[in-house]
């Protein structure tokens, strides 16, 4: 089935289940600790052994020798898989870092060995006995130093990623009001609760991995390329994922080593990557350096805007594109965006929740705040004055549905923005300096082809099977809601099975495409089943009404439980008409902070997000997604930073004790409001994702609030005390 034109009126416009706040159907499993996460799948393969990963002690160079003899003879050891004895595995298109094999070292904590033993403790003890010698090489670990010589990154069609429109240089030179500022964002860790974990088992030449992965079909194809075996010989199963944020989009060393170790040991092997390896062995969000130049008329109308971004990565590829939102958010006839990428020998940078836009907003939205101050215009009003009618970087392209101005106005109303003192550093409550900040948010809303299988049981019960994943986002529930609505049954008459590569291929969880795409695939499968039921019973399945567990057409009514067992598969693809539109999500983000006038300690007092993201499929889980993203964005603004040891090329705070993330006490009050508008261009449910929109802008709102509270502008994030303590206003 193809979605080939904007959606008209359909059954979801009179929905009884879709769009209603619904507790997660997987909630009881998670709250009772019985949801089967990857490392806890004790029943899926008998006689599981334990693997323990050894990481490289250097960041760049070669292994000159590795003595594994003591480890191999240690108690309980079944096998040792050593990189120098193993041909480098294949590297799929999504991975920049080598996953295993050979003597070359590309980054710190690169997997160089795996010890397999009867118990975890035996494997860990034996791993400590491996003696490795290296020939260390000089590496590049400093983005600031490497950025000036960094070449342009590759854009679409492998062309240099530099785009211009109009004459930016002339327009900027002529502008009566100018801003030219640089902003820095830090390397960040996904810091998900569940580590990378895999159980691998071979049956002849067929491999099954029970793992924690966001994209099942990608994982299956990647494992095929990595191991050099046919994809049809691989099964990937990941029904529950304990957090991913993009870090589990791609196969990591745990899956590769579990497969190799299971082959070497001749029995199933379980590996849960040790927490201290997570930051350096896996991926992270790249640090950025961003330059914003904005020229405006005195009335606030932007005439010129340039956004340049520098980041670094292994192989000089796949950087953090901080300019992604800039072509879409604000009007301006003369424009320039450019991305540069340096080759660094740090661990691999890759996708993390809203890659590009999340750090990009930290620069663009603070720059807009600075421009508003120069102009003497309210920051909310400045954004509204620069609201475009068509896509600024491509005026021939329309927005599918956009209500950013409404988000900002309603947010300002709800938040009490009118009480904000435009003069920074003067509002006090006792020892606390008080400030408010605002930021706009944009995140694209792509869709991907997605399929599902729908089974009708003899008792009228509906079962949905699709390889879609649930990474804590509520996929189980919105998929059940979609099937229940389309098949006309109550929610308790629907079961959902996810995350198995034996099921039809769905979109997976990433890029904010999961909700809209997977539910559309389920809807398509339900329509195929409805038509098959109609064909079996001799009526038009499209014309019939499915409701209350019955099928109604004219004077004829049949109970769904009388149809008999049936099954159908369907897939939703998307037509070329969507290329004429920019399909995005929008938000107005507001924050209030209190800064201790004596110590500089910053406390977030309240946050608000007003979101425009199409139909909200489940307001309960959607709110959870947005407030969780707001917390992550606040973390990036105030505390999250992988500290680079530029001597030895590693992230030195590589565990949850040293890498700071926000906790409940850091963010006492959050509010999330959905406009619940409908976007007929996105798909049949007129719904978009929200999980990444929520992280695009809140951090900038916090940074702007800190400035409003203190009068100190910091452009190097996170806003830690060392960057402004000595500049706090004098205490009266």
XYZ file of C-alpha atoms in Angstrom:
732
model
C 0.000 0.000 0.000
C 1.280 3.470 -0.825
C 0.414 6.713 0.856
C 0.272 8.757 -2.339
C -1.782 11.859 -1.460
C -2.630 13.860 1.663
C -4.964 11.998 3.981
C -8.633 12.912 3.907
C -11.214 12.269 6.595
C -10.825 8.739 7.932
C -11.672 6.549 10.906
C -8.950 8.147 13.069
C -10.796 11.474 12.946
C -13.580 9.893 15.009
C -11.277 7.711 17.066
C -12.340 6.099 20.327
C -8.938 4.636 21.240
C -6.221 6.376 19.217
C -5.448 9.769 20.681
C -6.641 8.887 24.164
C -4.302 8.897 27.175
C -3.546 5.203 27.692
C -1.246 3.558 30.251
C 1.466 1.484 28.600
C 0.361 -2.087 28.096
C 3.932 -3.194 28.867
C 3.975 -1.135 32.056
C 3.186 -3.975 34.487
C 6.101 -6.033 33.116
C 8.518 -3.153 33.543
C 7.354 -2.061 36.972
C 7.509 -5.624 38.305
C 10.924 -6.316 36.785
C 9.636 -9.125 34.576
C 10.156 -7.516 31.149
C 12.796 -9.701 29.455
C 15.755 -7.473 28.600
C 18.623 -8.879 26.564
C 20.988 -10.030 29.328
C 18.059 -11.517 31.261
C 16.906 -13.951 28.554
C 17.981 -16.951 30.613
C 15.384 -19.229 29.013
C 16.109 -18.660 25.313
C 19.230 -20.830 25.046
C 20.394 -23.564 27.392
C 23.824 -23.718 29.004
C 24.790 -20.070 28.505
C 28.411 -19.113 29.169
C 29.623 -15.616 30.025
C 31.825 -13.355 27.944
C 33.944 -10.475 29.229
C 35.324 -7.829 26.852
C 38.886 -6.540 27.095
C 39.349 -2.985 25.806
C 42.459 -1.380 24.385
C 44.618 0.606 26.814
C 45.739 3.011 24.087
C 43.845 5.267 21.685
C 46.019 4.955 18.595
C 48.645 2.489 17.433
C 49.155 -1.266 17.152
C 49.142 -4.358 19.303
C 52.675 -5.775 19.182
C 51.970 -8.838 21.324
C 49.192 -10.422 23.342
C 49.796 -13.278 25.782
C 46.549 -15.110 26.533
C 48.086 -18.296 27.971
C 47.346 -17.507 31.626
C 43.779 -16.560 30.772
C 43.182 -19.742 28.788
C 44.322 -21.918 31.686
C 42.373 -20.019 34.346
C 39.518 -21.778 36.206
C 36.266 -22.062 34.245
C 37.605 -20.574 31.013
C 36.119 -22.101 27.871
C 37.632 -19.914 25.149
C 39.539 -16.721 24.483
C 38.880 -14.791 21.291
C 41.836 -12.485 20.641
C 41.952 -9.691 18.072
C 45.519 -10.410 16.841
C 44.442 -13.969 16.021
C 41.246 -12.876 14.264
C 40.847 -11.409 10.799
C 39.119 -8.028 11.081
C 35.384 -8.491 10.750
C 33.426 -6.710 8.057
C 32.424 -3.095 8.609
C 28.809 -2.255 7.728
C 27.904 1.139 6.302
C 26.596 2.476 9.624
C 29.818 1.941 11.600
C 32.934 4.092 11.438
C 34.952 2.342 14.136
C 36.343 -1.173 13.647
C 34.372 -3.671 15.725
C 36.925 -6.450 16.186
C 39.976 -8.176 14.769
C 43.538 -7.417 13.770
C 46.326 -5.481 15.449
C 45.385 -1.910 14.535
C 43.970 0.300 17.286
C 41.716 3.185 16.242
C 40.335 4.378 19.575
C 40.608 3.855 23.311
C 38.747 0.810 24.715
C 38.448 -0.734 21.258
C 37.586 -4.397 21.875
C 40.759 -6.476 21.607
C 39.736 -9.734 23.297
C 36.859 -11.647 24.826
C 37.183 -14.256 27.538
C 34.432 -16.886 27.822
C 33.929 -18.784 31.076
C 31.337 -20.692 33.057
C 30.621 -17.673 35.254
C 30.923 -13.925 34.858
C 33.371 -13.739 37.751
C 35.637 -16.352 36.178
C 35.590 -14.540 32.842
C 36.402 -11.224 34.502
C 39.252 -12.688 36.557
C 40.764 -14.407 33.526
C 40.507 -11.267 31.397
C 42.767 -9.488 33.894
C 45.472 -12.065 33.161
C 45.849 -11.127 29.480
C 49.137 -9.322 28.873
C 49.117 -6.902 25.920
C 51.929 -4.750 24.572
C 51.405 -1.845 22.194
C 53.262 0.458 19.876
C 51.537 3.744 20.666
C 51.138 6.301 17.854
C 50.455 10.023 17.989
C 46.774 10.824 17.681
C 44.565 13.864 17.097
C 42.270 14.416 20.085
C 41.665 18.181 20.182
C 38.761 19.541 18.114
C 39.698 23.158 18.847
C 43.152 22.595 17.424
C 41.975 20.546 14.438
C 38.994 22.698 13.413
C 40.822 25.484 11.508
C 42.212 22.984 9.011
C 39.125 20.790 8.767
C 37.733 20.295 5.259
C 34.094 20.624 4.327
C 32.061 17.552 5.160
C 30.301 15.550 2.485
C 26.735 16.615 1.864
C 24.063 15.137 -0.373
C 25.486 13.394 -3.402
C 28.927 13.519 -1.731
C 29.179 17.198 -2.646
C 30.865 19.603 -0.204
C 28.351 20.514 2.493
C 28.166 24.244 1.860
C 24.900 25.820 0.745
C 24.264 29.440 -0.176
C 21.250 31.491 -1.132
C 21.276 35.112 -2.247
C 24.377 37.129 -1.311
C 25.070 36.615 2.372
C 28.303 38.607 2.515
C 26.783 41.748 0.972
C 23.579 41.525 3.017
C 25.464 40.981 6.269
C 27.803 43.886 5.561
C 24.842 46.175 4.890
C 22.773 45.119 7.901
C 22.387 47.867 10.529
C 22.380 45.278 13.347
C 24.841 42.377 13.332
C 25.664 39.386 15.503
C 28.829 37.328 15.049
C 29.423 34.739 17.770
C 30.916 31.282 18.324
C 29.385 28.556 20.460
C 30.831 25.282 21.735
C 28.937 22.128 22.660
C 30.534 19.152 24.392
C 30.920 15.475 23.604
C 28.007 13.683 25.285
C 27.241 10.115 26.327
C 23.940 8.332 25.721
C 24.170 7.101 29.332
C 21.282 4.677 28.837
C 20.343 2.526 31.816
C 20.696 -0.839 30.063
C 24.208 -1.553 28.759
C 24.870 -3.086 25.366
C 24.044 -6.754 25.846
C 23.709 -9.843 23.646
C 23.186 -13.577 23.951
C 24.359 -15.444 20.845
C 23.701 -19.047 19.889
C 24.595 -21.040 16.786
C 22.619 -23.933 15.367
C 24.777 -25.249 12.556
C 25.407 -22.260 10.295
C 22.440 -20.300 11.638
C 22.885 -17.602 14.272
C 20.378 -16.147 16.704
C 21.179 -13.095 18.780
C 18.980 -11.873 21.598
C 20.187 -8.320 21.922
C 19.345 -4.709 22.746
C 18.942 -2.887 19.456
C 16.695 -0.173 18.053
C 16.722 -1.222 14.381
C 16.159 -4.940 13.883
C 16.503 -5.177 10.111
C 19.578 -2.938 10.122
C 21.121 -5.204 12.761
C 20.370 -8.322 10.759
C 21.935 -6.897 7.597
C 24.901 -5.518 9.541
C 25.627 -8.851 11.221
C 25.528 -10.457 7.793
C 28.186 -8.006 6.531
C 30.239 -8.287 9.718
C 30.365 -12.097 9.795
C 30.194 -12.725 6.056
C 27.170 -15.032 6.265
C 23.782 -14.777 4.512
C 21.279 -12.500 6.227
C 18.664 -15.265 6.043
C 20.849 -17.302 8.398
C 20.552 -14.652 11.125
C 17.724 -13.996 13.551
C 17.721 -10.866 15.732
C 15.372 -10.628 18.702
C 14.987 -7.476 20.822
C 11.515 -7.137 22.349
C 12.577 -4.730 25.111
C 15.301 -2.080 25.014
C 16.294 -0.365 28.237
C 17.137 2.965 26.664
C 19.066 3.689 23.507
C 18.795 7.355 22.442
C 20.481 6.433 19.133
C 23.358 4.549 20.751
C 21.682 1.254 19.878
C 20.807 2.103 16.279
C 23.830 0.171 15.109
C 25.529 -3.115 15.997
C 28.271 -2.802 18.586
C 31.081 -5.018 19.883
C 28.862 -6.953 22.305
C 26.878 -8.547 19.464
C 29.954 -9.247 17.343
C 31.951 -10.783 20.175
C 29.002 -12.806 21.476
C 28.649 -14.385 18.021
C 32.390 -15.058 17.648
C 32.711 -16.314 21.225
C 29.712 -18.643 20.908
C 31.323 -20.170 17.839
C 34.662 -20.546 19.647
C 33.138 -21.987 22.825
C 30.670 -24.241 21.061
C 27.781 -23.047 23.224
C 25.639 -19.943 23.744
C 27.474 -16.924 25.126
C 26.089 -13.924 26.978
C 27.880 -10.573 27.032
C 26.790 -7.450 28.891
C 29.299 -4.744 28.088
C 30.944 -3.467 31.252
C 29.765 0.022 32.188
C 33.294 1.537 32.178
C 33.633 0.510 28.502
C 30.349 2.071 27.399
C 31.544 5.635 26.776
C 34.720 4.816 24.839
C 33.876 1.497 23.193
C 30.515 2.616 21.851
C 29.392 5.906 20.280
C 28.723 9.398 21.589
C 27.401 12.767 20.472
C 30.200 14.736 18.830
C 31.388 18.031 20.252
C 30.807 21.047 17.998
C 32.129 24.530 17.397
C 29.511 26.710 15.749
C 29.672 30.196 14.309
C 26.484 32.211 13.857
C 26.337 35.440 11.909
C 22.989 37.177 11.692
C 22.210 40.533 10.097
C 18.894 42.273 10.710
C 16.992 45.476 10.116
C 16.224 47.561 13.182
C 12.661 46.230 13.181
C 14.060 42.719 13.745
C 13.616 41.385 10.216
C 16.529 39.060 9.430
C 18.220 39.870 6.135
C 21.276 37.608 6.375
C 22.010 34.441 8.326
C 25.052 32.168 8.233
C 25.590 29.076 10.348
C 28.889 27.215 10.157
C 29.607 24.071 12.155
C 32.802 22.152 12.983
C 32.942 18.646 14.461
C 35.306 15.683 14.292
C 35.166 11.933 13.919
C 37.121 8.820 13.051
C 37.939 8.676 9.339
C 36.849 12.299 8.935
C 33.284 11.206 8.168
C 29.790 11.528 9.671
C 30.061 14.599 11.828
C 27.483 16.378 13.967
C 25.569 18.636 11.582
C 24.571 21.495 13.869
C 23.073 23.500 11.002
C 20.140 21.176 10.312
C 17.409 23.386 11.798
C 18.717 26.687 10.443
C 17.366 26.335 6.874
C 13.860 25.775 8.302
C 13.268 27.990 11.333
C 13.543 31.664 10.361
C 13.007 33.770 7.258
C 15.879 35.588 5.557
C 16.669 35.971 1.882
C 20.464 35.708 2.130
C 21.771 32.522 3.704
C 24.807 30.313 4.169
C 25.272 26.994 5.946
C 28.453 24.929 6.011
C 29.707 21.877 7.866
C 33.359 21.014 8.398
C 34.700 17.765 9.816
C 38.109 17.084 11.293
C 39.669 13.637 11.574
C 39.985 12.792 15.274
C 41.200 9.620 16.934
C 38.605 9.745 19.678
C 35.921 7.050 19.965
C 33.271 7.119 17.287
C 30.755 9.932 17.160
C 27.364 8.881 15.876
C 23.647 9.427 16.282
C 22.322 10.614 19.633
C 18.761 11.830 20.139
C 18.112 14.538 17.493
C 21.618 14.349 16.007
C 22.505 17.761 14.606
C 19.477 19.680 15.777
C 19.992 19.157 19.509
C 23.395 20.924 19.666
C 22.435 23.147 16.739
C 19.619 24.728 18.717
C 22.062 25.465 21.534
C 23.823 27.857 19.158
C 21.030 29.211 16.942
C 18.522 29.857 19.722
C 21.042 31.561 21.989
C 22.147 33.665 19.018
C 18.531 34.708 18.491
C 18.366 35.736 22.148
C 21.509 37.810 21.752
C 20.123 39.432 18.608
C 16.869 40.269 20.391
C 18.833 42.047 23.119
C 20.813 44.081 20.602
C 17.581 45.093 18.884
C 15.690 45.819 22.099
C 12.928 43.445 20.943
C 11.304 40.769 23.087
C 12.837 37.361 22.210
C 9.421 35.783 21.608
C 8.393 38.650 19.353
C 11.654 38.509 17.376
C 11.044 34.873 16.520
C 7.476 35.572 15.468
C 8.525 38.496 13.262
C 10.794 36.111 11.345
C 8.194 33.404 10.792
C 8.531 32.234 7.148
C 5.637 31.421 4.837
C 7.570 28.796 2.872
C 10.798 26.930 3.588
C 13.416 29.712 3.873
C 16.195 27.767 2.156
C 13.859 26.600 -0.626
C 10.972 29.072 -1.091
C 9.282 26.801 -3.666
C 8.768 24.174 -0.987
C 5.781 24.363 1.355
C 5.416 23.427 4.981
C 2.978 20.565 5.377
C 1.586 21.972 8.638
C 3.339 24.500 10.877
C 2.155 26.266 14.026
C 5.374 27.552 15.577
C 3.962 31.028 16.153
C 1.047 29.547 18.062
C 3.461 27.463 20.161
C 5.385 30.587 21.114
C 2.348 32.745 21.847
C 0.496 30.109 23.856
C 3.687 29.183 25.665
C 4.379 32.794 26.602
C 0.821 33.116 27.924
C 0.951 29.933 29.988
C 4.413 30.616 31.350
C 3.755 34.166 32.467
C 6.375 35.515 30.096
C 5.008 39.032 30.564
C 6.455 39.053 34.103
C 10.001 38.571 32.809
C 12.314 41.496 33.422
C 14.011 42.333 30.120
C 16.973 43.761 32.009
C 19.240 40.880 33.040
C 20.710 40.352 36.470
C 18.223 42.438 38.459
C 15.397 40.124 39.543
C 16.112 38.657 42.991
C 14.407 36.505 45.573
C 16.628 36.598 48.623
C 19.974 35.099 47.632
C 18.641 33.860 44.288
C 18.922 35.629 40.931
C 15.845 34.782 38.839
C 15.656 34.571 35.044
C 13.444 33.336 32.233
C 14.461 32.073 28.819
C 12.780 30.996 25.597
C 13.767 29.011 22.524
C 11.995 27.724 19.458
C 12.332 24.096 18.449
C 12.280 22.276 15.122
C 12.823 18.637 14.294
C 12.089 16.946 10.972
C 9.335 14.333 10.826
C 10.408 11.710 8.291
C 8.586 8.462 7.571
C 9.922 5.074 6.530
C 8.316 2.099 4.855
C 6.875 -0.147 7.541
C 5.088 -3.491 7.587
C 3.187 -5.704 10.011
C 1.338 -9.003 10.289
C -2.155 -9.088 11.802
C -3.590 -12.327 13.115
C -7.262 -12.817 13.891
C -7.790 -15.627 16.373
C -10.772 -17.949 16.364
C -12.016 -16.090 19.452
C -11.786 -12.687 17.759
C -8.537 -11.737 19.494
C -6.089 -9.650 17.425
C -2.327 -10.234 17.475
C 0.089 -7.784 15.846
C 3.568 -8.922 14.830
C 6.194 -6.516 13.522
C 9.929 -6.082 14.024
C 9.326 -2.543 15.323
C 11.074 -1.905 18.639
C 10.026 -0.241 21.881
C 12.916 1.656 23.473
C 10.782 2.945 26.320
C 8.774 5.164 23.984
C 5.441 3.344 24.158
C 5.467 1.533 20.792
C 3.599 -1.459 22.214
C 0.729 0.760 23.244
C 0.297 2.992 20.186
C 0.515 -0.072 17.924
C -2.175 -1.790 20.002
C -4.304 1.366 19.883
C -3.983 1.525 16.088
C -4.948 -2.129 15.617
C -7.841 -1.891 18.076
C -9.200 1.219 16.365
C -8.903 -0.208 12.862
C -10.292 -3.645 13.689
C -13.050 -2.305 15.938
C -12.127 -4.108 19.149
C -11.245 -2.988 22.659
C -7.622 -2.606 23.642
C -7.671 -5.695 25.855
C -8.477 -7.764 22.764
C -5.132 -6.912 21.140
C -1.697 -8.448 21.764
C 1.476 -6.955 20.332
C 4.723 -8.812 19.600
C 7.736 -6.710 18.656
C 11.432 -6.791 17.911
C 11.850 -10.146 16.149
C 13.448 -10.272 12.689
C 11.139 -13.175 11.837
C 8.324 -10.612 11.793
C 7.623 -8.194 8.897
C 10.138 -5.352 8.622
C 9.069 -2.080 10.247
C 10.660 1.336 10.514
C 12.427 0.717 13.815
C 13.059 3.327 16.486
C 15.143 6.283 15.393
C 15.051 9.672 13.718
C 11.616 10.446 15.197
C 10.078 8.314 12.439
C 9.014 5.319 14.546
C 5.560 6.310 15.775
C 4.164 7.652 12.492
C 5.707 4.903 10.368
C 5.038 1.817 12.481
C 1.395 2.691 13.157
C 0.853 3.360 9.454
C 2.256 -0.103 8.697
C -0.080 -1.667 11.239
C -3.003 0.246 9.740
C -2.064 -1.047 6.269
C -1.956 -4.632 7.530
C -5.323 -4.197 9.234
C -6.858 -2.961 5.972
C -5.527 -6.039 4.165
C -7.085 -8.243 6.841
C -10.399 -6.364 6.676
C -10.506 -6.909 2.912
C -9.635 -10.587 3.313
C -12.443 -10.979 5.839
C -14.817 -9.294 3.419
C -13.728 -11.601 0.612
C -14.242 -14.648 2.833
C -17.723 -13.553 3.909
C -18.820 -12.074 0.598
C -18.883 -8.321 1.223
C -16.754 -5.220 0.631
C -14.256 -5.042 3.488
C -13.511 -1.372 2.764
C -17.173 -0.389 2.995
C -17.899 -2.343 6.179
C -17.801 -0.800 9.632
C -15.664 -2.627 12.203
C -16.708 -1.627 15.724
C -17.591 -3.125 19.094
C -16.129 -6.491 18.058
C -18.557 -6.710 15.128
C -18.548 -6.155 11.385
C -21.489 -4.177 10.039
C -22.540 -3.623 6.434
C -26.075 -2.560 5.629
C -28.437 -4.814 7.563
C -25.803 -7.457 8.066
C -23.870 -7.818 11.360
C -21.259 -10.479 12.048
C -19.257 -10.954 15.232
C -15.531 -10.866 14.637
C -15.265 -14.014 16.741
C -17.433 -15.847 14.171
C -15.085 -15.153 11.252
C -12.539 -17.852 12.151
C -8.772 -17.662 12.350
C -7.102 -15.567 9.617
C -3.846 -13.745 9.026
C -2.700 -10.939 6.752
C 0.383 -8.839 6.117
C 0.523 -5.281 4.884
C 3.060 -2.537 4.301
C 2.835 1.229 4.049
C 5.133 3.019 1.630
C 5.193 6.704 0.756
C 4.680 8.440 -2.571
C 6.769 11.107 -4.264
C 4.201 13.825 -3.494
C 5.799 14.322 -0.067
C 8.913 15.775 -1.696
C 6.939 18.975 -2.286
C 6.606 19.540 1.460
C 8.811 20.046 4.456
C 7.258 17.872 7.150
C 8.431 18.965 10.557
C 7.560 19.302 14.210
C 7.755 22.543 16.185
C 7.870 23.722 19.772
C 8.052 26.748 21.975
C 10.309 26.029 24.974
C 10.370 28.125 28.142
C 12.495 27.859 31.287
C 12.837 29.679 34.599
C 16.023 29.354 36.627
C 17.350 30.567 39.935
C 21.090 31.213 40.288
C 22.618 31.484 43.743
C 24.170 34.940 43.953
C 26.867 33.642 46.311
C 27.832 30.262 44.846
C 26.617 30.490 41.240
C 24.676 27.234 41.636
C 21.927 27.064 39.009
C 18.545 25.548 39.778
C 15.894 25.019 37.145
C 12.582 25.970 38.729
C 10.179 25.138 35.932
C 10.074 24.264 32.236
C 7.316 24.361 29.628
C 7.115 22.883 26.132
C 4.255 23.693 23.778
C 4.498 21.211 20.909
C 3.071 21.050 17.399
C 3.479 17.447 16.257
C 0.313 16.396 14.462
C -2.171 14.031 16.046
C -0.888 12.814 19.391
C -1.457 9.068 19.381
C -1.146 8.618 23.141
C -0.875 11.851 25.153
C 0.356 9.976 28.221
C 3.429 8.394 26.637
C 4.004 11.385 24.338
C 4.237 13.681 27.366
C 6.695 11.250 28.930
C 8.811 11.412 25.790
C 8.890 15.193 25.730
C 9.680 15.740 29.403
C 12.411 13.092 29.224
C 13.905 14.905 26.252
C 13.673 18.214 28.117
C 15.683 16.664 30.952
C 18.361 15.512 28.498
C 18.528 18.969 26.951
C 18.834 20.585 30.374
C 21.661 18.150 31.111
C 23.493 19.242 27.974
C 23.077 22.874 28.992
C 24.205 22.558 32.602
C 26.294 19.468 33.295
C 26.750 16.772 30.632
C 30.237 16.588 29.161
C 32.517 13.726 28.242
C 35.834 15.164 29.366
C 38.558 14.522 26.785
C 42.006 13.628 28.044
C 43.905 15.235 25.178
C 47.154 13.527 26.165
C 45.919 9.933 25.907
C 42.806 10.306 23.745
C 40.009 9.029 25.932
C 36.883 10.210 27.688
C 38.138 10.200 31.234
C 34.734 10.239 32.989
C 33.595 6.995 31.398
C 31.099 5.670 33.919
C 27.882 6.781 35.591
C 29.750 7.910 38.708
C 31.813 10.508 36.844
C 29.480 11.435 33.989
C 26.836 13.723 35.447
C 23.222 13.603 34.305
C 20.206 15.431 35.749
C 18.152 13.775 38.492
C 14.670 14.497 39.822
C 15.883 17.185 42.218
C 17.426 19.125 39.328
C 14.118 19.672 37.508
C 11.193 19.957 39.918
C 8.402 21.050 37.561
C 7.779 20.381 33.878
C 4.726 21.020 31.779
C 4.050 19.751 28.267
C 1.200 20.980 26.078
C 0.268 19.504 22.690
C -1.604 21.545 20.123
C -2.895 18.252 18.640
C -3.157 19.685 15.151
C -3.450 17.272 12.232
C -0.918 16.946 9.411
C -2.494 15.167 6.424
C 0.839 14.971 4.571
C 2.724 12.859 7.128
C 0.613 9.689 6.814
C -2.862 8.193 7.260
C -2.941 8.816 11.022
C -1.850 12.469 10.547
C 0.527 11.940 13.478
C 4.206 12.778 13.920
C 6.833 11.731 16.439
C 7.747 13.883 19.443
C 10.658 12.080 21.094
C 13.358 14.223 19.488
C 11.410 17.482 19.239
C 11.520 17.617 23.028
C 15.333 17.908 23.094
C 15.499 20.631 20.424
C 15.503 23.959 22.227
C 15.025 23.457 25.993
C 18.764 23.655 26.684
C 18.960 26.976 24.875
C 15.961 28.222 26.864
C 17.844 27.295 30.065
C 21.015 29.056 28.860
C 18.989 32.136 27.951
C 17.333 32.052 31.375
C 20.746 31.913 33.076
C 21.746 35.012 31.139
C 18.511 36.766 32.084
C 19.178 35.895 35.726
C 22.848 36.898 35.857
C 23.658 39.124 32.884
C 26.521 36.742 32.064
C 26.550 35.283 28.554
C 28.360 31.948 28.326
C 28.713 30.372 24.894
C 30.644 27.281 25.923
C 28.352 24.483 27.125
C 27.722 23.013 29.599
C 27.318 26.080 31.818
C 29.518 24.859 34.637
C 30.519 27.154 37.486
C 34.089 27.651 36.307
C 32.809 29.562 33.284
C 30.974 32.325 35.132
C 31.516 32.206 38.913
C 34.005 35.087 38.903
C 31.597 37.261 36.877
C 28.513 37.066 39.080
C 26.874 40.415 39.920
C 28.195 42.116 43.023
C 26.296 41.235 46.173
C 24.757 44.323 47.771
